[in-house]
XYZ file of C-alpha atoms in Angstrom:
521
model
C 0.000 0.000 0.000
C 3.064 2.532 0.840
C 3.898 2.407 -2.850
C 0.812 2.956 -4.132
C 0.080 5.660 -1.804
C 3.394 7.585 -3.232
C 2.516 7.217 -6.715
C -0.811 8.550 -5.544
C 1.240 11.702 -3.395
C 3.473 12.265 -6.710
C 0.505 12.777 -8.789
C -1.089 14.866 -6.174
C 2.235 16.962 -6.466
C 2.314 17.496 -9.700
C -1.502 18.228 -9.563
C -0.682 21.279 -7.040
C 2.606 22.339 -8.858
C -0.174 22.899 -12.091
C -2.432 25.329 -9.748
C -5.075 22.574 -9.970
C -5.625 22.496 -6.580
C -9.248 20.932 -6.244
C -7.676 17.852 -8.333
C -4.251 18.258 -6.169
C -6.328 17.573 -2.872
C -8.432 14.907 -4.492
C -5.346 12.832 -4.784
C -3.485 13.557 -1.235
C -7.392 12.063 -0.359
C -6.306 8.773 -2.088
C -3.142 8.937 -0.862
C -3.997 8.841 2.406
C -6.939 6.373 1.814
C -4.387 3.928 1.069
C -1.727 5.229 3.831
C -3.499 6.960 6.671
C 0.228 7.797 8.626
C 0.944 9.766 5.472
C 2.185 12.871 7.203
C 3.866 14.510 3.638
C 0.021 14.124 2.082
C -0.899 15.624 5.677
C 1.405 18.249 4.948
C 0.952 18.941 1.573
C -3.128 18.870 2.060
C -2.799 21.050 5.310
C -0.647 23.591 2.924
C -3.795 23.848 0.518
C -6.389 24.545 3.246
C -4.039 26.893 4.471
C -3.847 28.659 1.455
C -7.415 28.727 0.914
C -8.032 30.374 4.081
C -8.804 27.570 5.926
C -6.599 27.910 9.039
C -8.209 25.650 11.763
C -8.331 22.596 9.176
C -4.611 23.410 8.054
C -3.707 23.362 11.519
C -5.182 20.375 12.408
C -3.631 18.328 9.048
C -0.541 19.952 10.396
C -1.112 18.542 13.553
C -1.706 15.143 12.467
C 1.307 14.675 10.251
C 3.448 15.831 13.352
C 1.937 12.670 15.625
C 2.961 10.685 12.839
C 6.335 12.137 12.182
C 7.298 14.333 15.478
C 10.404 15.636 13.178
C 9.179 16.457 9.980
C 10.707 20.066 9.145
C 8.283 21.088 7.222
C 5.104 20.641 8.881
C 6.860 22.565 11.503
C 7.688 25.197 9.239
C 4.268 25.341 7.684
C 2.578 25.422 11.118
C 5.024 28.248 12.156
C 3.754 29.994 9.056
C 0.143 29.475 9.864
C 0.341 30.914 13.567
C 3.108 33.834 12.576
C 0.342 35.310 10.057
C -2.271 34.641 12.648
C -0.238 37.063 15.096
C 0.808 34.408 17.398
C 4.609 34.913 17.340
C 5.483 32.717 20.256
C 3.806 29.868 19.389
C 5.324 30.590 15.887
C 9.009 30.431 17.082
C 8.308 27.482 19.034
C 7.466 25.737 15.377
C 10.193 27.193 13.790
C 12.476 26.312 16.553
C 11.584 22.700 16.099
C 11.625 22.531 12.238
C 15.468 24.053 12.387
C 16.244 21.577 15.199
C 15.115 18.638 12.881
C 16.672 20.302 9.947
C 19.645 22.250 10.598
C 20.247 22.939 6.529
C 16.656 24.323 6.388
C 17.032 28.216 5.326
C 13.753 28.798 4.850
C 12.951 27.696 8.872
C 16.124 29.976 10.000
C 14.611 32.566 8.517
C 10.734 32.461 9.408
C 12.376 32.148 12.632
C 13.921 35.105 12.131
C 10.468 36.784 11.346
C 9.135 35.361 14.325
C 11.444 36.828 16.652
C 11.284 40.403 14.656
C 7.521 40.092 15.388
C 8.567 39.731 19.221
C 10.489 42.838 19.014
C 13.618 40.484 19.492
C 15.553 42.421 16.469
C 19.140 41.585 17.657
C 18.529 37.627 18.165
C 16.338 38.585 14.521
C 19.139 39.817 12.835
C 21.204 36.425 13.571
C 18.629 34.382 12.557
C 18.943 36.087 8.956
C 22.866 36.037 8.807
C 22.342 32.002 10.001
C 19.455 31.446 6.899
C 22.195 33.340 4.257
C 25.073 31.382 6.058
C 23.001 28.297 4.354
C 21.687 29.834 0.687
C 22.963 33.032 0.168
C 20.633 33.534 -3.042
C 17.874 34.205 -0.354
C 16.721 38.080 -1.124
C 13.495 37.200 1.683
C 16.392 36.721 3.947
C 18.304 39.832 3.249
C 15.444 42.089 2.864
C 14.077 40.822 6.771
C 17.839 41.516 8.018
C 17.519 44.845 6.466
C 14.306 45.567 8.365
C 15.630 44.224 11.661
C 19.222 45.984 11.221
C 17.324 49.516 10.469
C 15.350 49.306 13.807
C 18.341 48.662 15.321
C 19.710 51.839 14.716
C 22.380 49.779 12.210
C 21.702 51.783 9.086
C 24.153 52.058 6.692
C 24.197 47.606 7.475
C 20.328 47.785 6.376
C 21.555 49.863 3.577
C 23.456 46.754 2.563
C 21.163 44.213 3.190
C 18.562 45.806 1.106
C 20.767 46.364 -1.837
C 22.494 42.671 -1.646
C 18.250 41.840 -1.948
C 18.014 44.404 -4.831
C 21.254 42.737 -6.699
C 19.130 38.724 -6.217
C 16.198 40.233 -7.254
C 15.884 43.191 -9.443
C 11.981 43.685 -9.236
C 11.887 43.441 -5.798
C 9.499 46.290 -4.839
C 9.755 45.669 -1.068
C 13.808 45.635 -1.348
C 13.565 49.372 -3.251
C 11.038 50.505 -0.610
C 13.229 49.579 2.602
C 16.341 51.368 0.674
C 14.212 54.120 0.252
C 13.384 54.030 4.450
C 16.807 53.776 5.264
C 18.740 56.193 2.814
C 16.191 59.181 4.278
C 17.197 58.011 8.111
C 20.946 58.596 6.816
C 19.847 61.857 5.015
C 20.326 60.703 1.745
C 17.575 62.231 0.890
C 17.410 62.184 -3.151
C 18.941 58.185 -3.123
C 15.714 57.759 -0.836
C 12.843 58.776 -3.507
C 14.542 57.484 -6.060
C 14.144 54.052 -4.178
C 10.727 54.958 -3.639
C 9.831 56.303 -7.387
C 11.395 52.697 -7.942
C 9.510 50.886 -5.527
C 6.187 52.222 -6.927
C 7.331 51.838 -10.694
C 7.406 47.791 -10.070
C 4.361 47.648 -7.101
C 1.907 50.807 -8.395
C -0.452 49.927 -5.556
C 2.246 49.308 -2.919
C 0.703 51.801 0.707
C 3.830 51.414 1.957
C 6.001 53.381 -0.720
C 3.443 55.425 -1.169
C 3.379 56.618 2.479
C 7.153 56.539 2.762
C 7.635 58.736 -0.234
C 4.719 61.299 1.015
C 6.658 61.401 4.641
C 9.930 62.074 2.834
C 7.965 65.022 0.820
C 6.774 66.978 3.930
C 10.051 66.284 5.885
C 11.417 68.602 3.078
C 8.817 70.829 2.653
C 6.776 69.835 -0.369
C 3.367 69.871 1.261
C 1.332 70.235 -1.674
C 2.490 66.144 -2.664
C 3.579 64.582 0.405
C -0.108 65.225 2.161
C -1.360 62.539 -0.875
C 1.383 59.989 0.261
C 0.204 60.495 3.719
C -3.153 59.306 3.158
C -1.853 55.974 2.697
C -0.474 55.867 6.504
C -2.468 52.955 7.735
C -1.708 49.365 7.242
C -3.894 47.585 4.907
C -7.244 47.223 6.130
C -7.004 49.465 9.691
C -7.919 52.855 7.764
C -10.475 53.664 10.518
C -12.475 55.847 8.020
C -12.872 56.207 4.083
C -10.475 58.363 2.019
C -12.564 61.360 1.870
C -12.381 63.766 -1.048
C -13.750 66.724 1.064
C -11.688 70.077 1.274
C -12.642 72.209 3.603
C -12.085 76.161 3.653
C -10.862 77.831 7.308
C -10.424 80.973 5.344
C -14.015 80.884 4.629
C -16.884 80.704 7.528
C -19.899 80.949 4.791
C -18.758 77.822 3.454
C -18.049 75.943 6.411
C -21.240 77.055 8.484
C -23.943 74.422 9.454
C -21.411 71.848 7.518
C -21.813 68.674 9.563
C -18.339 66.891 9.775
C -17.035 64.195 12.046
C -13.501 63.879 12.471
C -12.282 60.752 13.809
C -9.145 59.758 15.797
C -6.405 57.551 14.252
C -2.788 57.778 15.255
C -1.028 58.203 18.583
C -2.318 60.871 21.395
C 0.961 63.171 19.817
C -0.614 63.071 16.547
C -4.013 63.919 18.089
C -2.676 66.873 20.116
C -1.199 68.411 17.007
C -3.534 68.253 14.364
C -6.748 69.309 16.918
C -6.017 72.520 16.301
C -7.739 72.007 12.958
C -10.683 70.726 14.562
C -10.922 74.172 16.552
C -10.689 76.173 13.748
C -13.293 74.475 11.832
C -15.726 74.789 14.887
C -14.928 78.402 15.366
C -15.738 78.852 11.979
C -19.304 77.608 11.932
C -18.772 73.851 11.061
C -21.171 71.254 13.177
C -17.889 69.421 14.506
C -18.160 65.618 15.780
C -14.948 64.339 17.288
C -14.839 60.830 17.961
C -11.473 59.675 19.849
C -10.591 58.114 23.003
C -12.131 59.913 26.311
C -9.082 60.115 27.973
C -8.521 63.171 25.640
C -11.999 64.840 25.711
C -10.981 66.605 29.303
C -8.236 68.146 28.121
C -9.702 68.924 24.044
C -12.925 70.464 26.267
C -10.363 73.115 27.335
C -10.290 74.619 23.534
C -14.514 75.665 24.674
C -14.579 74.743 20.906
C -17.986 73.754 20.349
C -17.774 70.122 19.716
C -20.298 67.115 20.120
C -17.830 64.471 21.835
C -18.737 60.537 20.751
C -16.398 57.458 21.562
C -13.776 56.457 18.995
C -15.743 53.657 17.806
C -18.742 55.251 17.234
C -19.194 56.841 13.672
C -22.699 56.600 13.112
C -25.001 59.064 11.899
C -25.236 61.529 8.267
C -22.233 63.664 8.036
C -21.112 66.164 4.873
C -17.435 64.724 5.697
C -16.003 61.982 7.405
C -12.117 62.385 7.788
C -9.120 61.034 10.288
C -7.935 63.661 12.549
C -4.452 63.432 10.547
C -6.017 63.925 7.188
C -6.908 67.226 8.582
C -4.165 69.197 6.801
C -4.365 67.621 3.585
C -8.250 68.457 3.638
C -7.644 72.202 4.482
C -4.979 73.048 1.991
C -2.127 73.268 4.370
C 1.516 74.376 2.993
C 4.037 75.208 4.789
C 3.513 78.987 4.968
C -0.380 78.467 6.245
C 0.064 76.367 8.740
C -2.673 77.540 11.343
C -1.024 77.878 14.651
C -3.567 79.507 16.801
C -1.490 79.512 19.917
C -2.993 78.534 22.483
C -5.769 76.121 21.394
C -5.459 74.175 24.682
C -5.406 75.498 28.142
C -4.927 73.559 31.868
C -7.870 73.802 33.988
C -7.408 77.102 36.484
C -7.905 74.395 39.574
C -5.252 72.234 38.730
C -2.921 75.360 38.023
C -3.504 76.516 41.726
C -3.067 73.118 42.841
C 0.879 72.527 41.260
C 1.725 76.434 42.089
C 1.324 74.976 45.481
C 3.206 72.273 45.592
C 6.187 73.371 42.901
C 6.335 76.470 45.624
C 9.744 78.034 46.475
C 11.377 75.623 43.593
C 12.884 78.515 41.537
C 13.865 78.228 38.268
C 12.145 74.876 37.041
C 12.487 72.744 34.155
C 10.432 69.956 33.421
C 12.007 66.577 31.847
C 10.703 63.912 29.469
C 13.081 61.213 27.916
C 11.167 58.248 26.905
C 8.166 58.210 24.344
C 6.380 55.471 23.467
C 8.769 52.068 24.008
C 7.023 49.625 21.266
C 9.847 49.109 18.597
C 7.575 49.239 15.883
C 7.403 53.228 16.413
C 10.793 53.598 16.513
C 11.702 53.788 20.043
C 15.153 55.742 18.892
C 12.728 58.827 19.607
C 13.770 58.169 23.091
C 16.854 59.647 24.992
C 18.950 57.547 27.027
C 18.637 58.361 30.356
C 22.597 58.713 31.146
C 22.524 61.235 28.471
C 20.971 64.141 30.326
C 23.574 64.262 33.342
C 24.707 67.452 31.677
C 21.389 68.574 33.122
C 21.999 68.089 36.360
C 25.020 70.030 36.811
C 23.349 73.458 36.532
C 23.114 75.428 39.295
C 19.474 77.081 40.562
C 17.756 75.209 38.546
C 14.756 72.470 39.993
C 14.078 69.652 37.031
C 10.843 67.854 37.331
C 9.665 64.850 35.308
C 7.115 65.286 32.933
C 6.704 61.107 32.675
C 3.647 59.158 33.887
C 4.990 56.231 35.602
C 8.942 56.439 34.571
C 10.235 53.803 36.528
C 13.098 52.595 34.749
C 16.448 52.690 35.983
C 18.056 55.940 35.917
C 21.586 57.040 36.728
C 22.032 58.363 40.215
C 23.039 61.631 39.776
C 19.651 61.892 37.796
C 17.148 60.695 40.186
C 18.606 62.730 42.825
C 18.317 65.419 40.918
C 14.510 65.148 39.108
C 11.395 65.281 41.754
C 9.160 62.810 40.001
C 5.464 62.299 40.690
C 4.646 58.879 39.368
C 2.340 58.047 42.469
C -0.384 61.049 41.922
C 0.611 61.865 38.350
C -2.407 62.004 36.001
C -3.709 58.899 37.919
C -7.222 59.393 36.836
C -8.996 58.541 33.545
C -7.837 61.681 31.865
C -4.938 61.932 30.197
C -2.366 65.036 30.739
C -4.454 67.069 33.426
C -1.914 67.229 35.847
C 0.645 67.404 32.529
C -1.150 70.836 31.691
C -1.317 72.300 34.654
C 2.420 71.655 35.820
C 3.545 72.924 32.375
C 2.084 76.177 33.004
C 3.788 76.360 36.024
C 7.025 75.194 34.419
C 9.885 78.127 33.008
C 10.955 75.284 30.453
C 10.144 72.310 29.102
C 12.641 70.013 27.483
C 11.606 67.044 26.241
C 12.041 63.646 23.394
C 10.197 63.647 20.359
C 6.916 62.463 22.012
C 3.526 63.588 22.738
C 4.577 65.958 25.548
C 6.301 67.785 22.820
C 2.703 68.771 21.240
C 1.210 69.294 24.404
C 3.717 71.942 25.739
C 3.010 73.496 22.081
C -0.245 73.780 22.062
C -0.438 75.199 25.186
C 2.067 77.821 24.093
C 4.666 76.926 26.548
C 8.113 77.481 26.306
C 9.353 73.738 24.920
C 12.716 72.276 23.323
C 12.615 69.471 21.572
C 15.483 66.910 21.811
C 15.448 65.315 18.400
C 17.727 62.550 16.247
C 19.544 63.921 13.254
C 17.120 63.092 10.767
C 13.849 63.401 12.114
C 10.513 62.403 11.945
C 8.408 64.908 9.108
C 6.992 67.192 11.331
C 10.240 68.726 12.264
C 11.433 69.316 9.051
C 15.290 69.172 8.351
C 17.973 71.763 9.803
C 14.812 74.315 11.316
C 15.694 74.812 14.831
C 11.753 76.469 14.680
C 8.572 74.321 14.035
C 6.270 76.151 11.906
C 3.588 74.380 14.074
C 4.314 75.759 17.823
C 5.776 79.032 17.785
C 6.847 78.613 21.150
C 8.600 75.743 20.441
C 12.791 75.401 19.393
C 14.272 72.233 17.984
C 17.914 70.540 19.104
C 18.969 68.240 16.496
C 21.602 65.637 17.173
C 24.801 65.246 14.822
C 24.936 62.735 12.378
C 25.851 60.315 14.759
C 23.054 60.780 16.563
C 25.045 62.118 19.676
C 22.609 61.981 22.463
C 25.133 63.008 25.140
C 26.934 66.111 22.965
C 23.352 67.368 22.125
C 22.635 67.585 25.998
C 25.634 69.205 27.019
C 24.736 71.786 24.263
C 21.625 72.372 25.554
C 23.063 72.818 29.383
C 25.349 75.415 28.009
C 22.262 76.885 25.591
C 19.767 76.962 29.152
C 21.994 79.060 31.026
C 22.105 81.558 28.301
C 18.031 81.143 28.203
C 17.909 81.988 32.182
C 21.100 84.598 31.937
C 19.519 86.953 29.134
């Protein structure tokens, strides 16, 4: 029966290699008619369900072909694959582990591995995992373009740079290769390499979000509004745009047009992004628009300071018959934004008079006082190189007269000593309630400076007009443009930009030496 049950496999194979897949799993059927311990027909018929979208009955062919054969490489690999795209990393690496274990030669295993422990945010042990695959079949551009990806958010560029050209060398249509050059050249301010990569990227993959965004982020990081707000638009991974593209342009120069329109604006990128662009939301209210704003209600407390007339509804809820429908962050691009009319109606938010009288008290007798923030948002995936070492503000702590006071909600990690002796924190009491930034606000106001990471206590300081520097890497994200030390979006705000070794400790002991000229003149 074992022979007839390969020639039955082997003509199922051939059956699947044709893209005749209804006939392909007809056969594996046979195959394992005559051999039910079949676990390659198993495999092979688990693939095809898998493919077909079938995950719970790929899984469980998977499954099967394991109890027959506990080392078979390539049902591990193929269950790996199944749980990886199901966003189950662990369980993922746990397959992949196995299927490199019983196959040491496999590349393809070293390298979903390698995917797996990307998706875990485990980029270093990533990276390795790569370099092993390519140890094994260097003709692997998959391979190189993952290393590329895990090298980049490792800070590694120019080695991305590399990795994504060796890619572009195996394969010369590879749209995804052309796209990460393009990521990587504009983080090492090659800027015109970098939309070449992208014009490139989008010659070969027309439809491809990801260039598309890229190129539209490069645009407005040097100033060409008028395109990059198009490239923007295609910000969202595929299938989590929370609203529509919407056509609608909308006129703050022009209250006859916008009165009794009925628009609701909806929330869709990080509480930084939110802070910043609600300024249009203001302005459109002011003007006579019917304004809906539906975001998270840890915001509405401090938004309700604007008094902008504005019908508050949770995040999720976008019911109803509205003229326009946008995302907060297509704001801009709706309302014709370029660099020279950027609104910045300074201030559009304001801390609660309360609260104000409430940190007066307690910051009382503290003198000259600075407030601190050096750690944005931690999850690799939005680049956590936004973030300042700790160690690197000890320049801070050698001036003299001057009280610093962190500005982070729960900052417990470990600092050096001379810094925690030096910054009052107040994680215990410290916006502890369901609003988010109250206490922010109101110690801000009460603050002589504010110097901070690229994060959303950047925006907030702005758009309560305080006085706020911004710590920033060499190349930026868009917003802050390239070589400004202003931001056309907070007047009140001034930008430090590190060299092009993204010199975290140089940059702060320029700042010490620029803050005693700030407290001096």
């Amino acid at each position: 029966m074992t022979g007839e049950a390969d020639t039955l496999y082997q003509i199922g194979l051939g059956e699947q290699a044709a893209g005749r897949l209804d006939a392909a799993i007809a056969w594996f059927d046979a195959a394992l008619r005559a051999r039910p311990d079949f676990p390659e027909a198993l495999c092979s018929g688990g693939y095809i369900l898998q493919s077909r979208g079938y995950a719970a009955g790929a899984l469980a062919f998977y499954d099967r072909a394991l109890h027959f054969d506990p080392v078979y490489a390539v049902a591990w690999f193929n269950r790996g694959g199944l749980l990886l795209a199901h966003g189950n990393a662990e369980a993922a690496l746990s397959c992949f582990d196995r299927a490199c274990a019983s196959q040491p030669e496999y590349a393809g295993a070293h390298c979903n591995r390698g995917a797996a422990l990307y998706a875990l945010g485990r980029l270093r042990e990533a990276a390795e995992a790569y370099r092993q695959a390519l140890g094994l079949q260097e003709d692997l551009p998959e391979a190189e373009l993952n290393l590329g990806n895990a090298l980049m958010r490792l800070g590694r560029n120019e080695e991305a740079r590399q990795a994504y050209l060796r890619a572009i060398v195996l394969r010369s249509d590879y749209a995804l290769a052309f796209c990460g050059l393009g990521i990587v050249a504009k983080e090492l301010g090659h800027f015109d390499e970098a939309m070449r990569a992208f014009d490139q990227s989008l010659c070969l993959a027309p439809d491809s979000e990801e260039a598309r965004c890229n190129k539209g982020c490069l645009q407005l990081l040097l100033g060409d509004f008028a395109e990059g707000w198009e490239g923007y638009e295609y910000r969202w991974a595929e299938g989590r745009r929370p609203v529509p593209a919407s056509a609608a342009r909308l006129y703050l120069n022009d209250a006859a047009r916008l009165a009794g329109q009925k628009i609701l604006v909806v929330h869709d990128h990080g509480l930084g992004d939110a802070i910043q662009f609600f300024r249009y939301v203001v302005l459109l209210a002011q003007a006579g628009a019917e304004i809906a704003f539906a975001g998270p209600r840890k915001l509405r407390r401090l938004f309700a300071s604007s008094a902008a007339p504005i019908a508050w509804r949770n995040e999720e809820d976008l019911s109803g018959n509205f003229d326009a429908v946008l995302a907060i962050s297509s704001l801009p691009r709706a309302c014709f934004t370029r660099m020279d009319t950027i609104p910045s109606p300074i201030p559009y938010l304001r801390a609660e008079p309360e609260r104000v009288a409430l940190w007066r008290e307690r910051l009382a007798g503290a003198g000259l006082k600075i407030g601190l923030c050096w750690r944005g948002n931690i999850d690799f995936r939005v680049d956590p190189r936004r973030s300042i070492p700790p160690e690197s503000l000890l320049p801070l702590t050698k001036l003299e007269g001057i009280s610093l006071f962190s500005l982070q909600k729960g900052a417990n990690e470990a600092v050096p000593a001379a810094l925690a002796e030096r910054v009052r924190s107040f994680a215990k009491d410290f916006d502890d309630g369901p609003d988010a930034f109250i206490d922010t606000a109101a110690l801000m106001v009460k603050l002589d400076l504010i110097v901070t990471c690229d994060t959303s206590i950047a925006h907030l300081a702005g758009a309560l007009g305080r006085p706020v520097w911004v710590a920033l890497r060499h190349v930026s994200e868009w917003r802050w443009m390239t070589e400004r030390m202003d931001s056309p979006w907070y007047p009140t705000m001034r930008l430090f930009r590190c060299d092009d070794n993204d010199d975290w400790p140089a940059l702060f002991e320029d700042i010490a030496v620029e803050i005693r000229r700030y407290f001096s003149s």
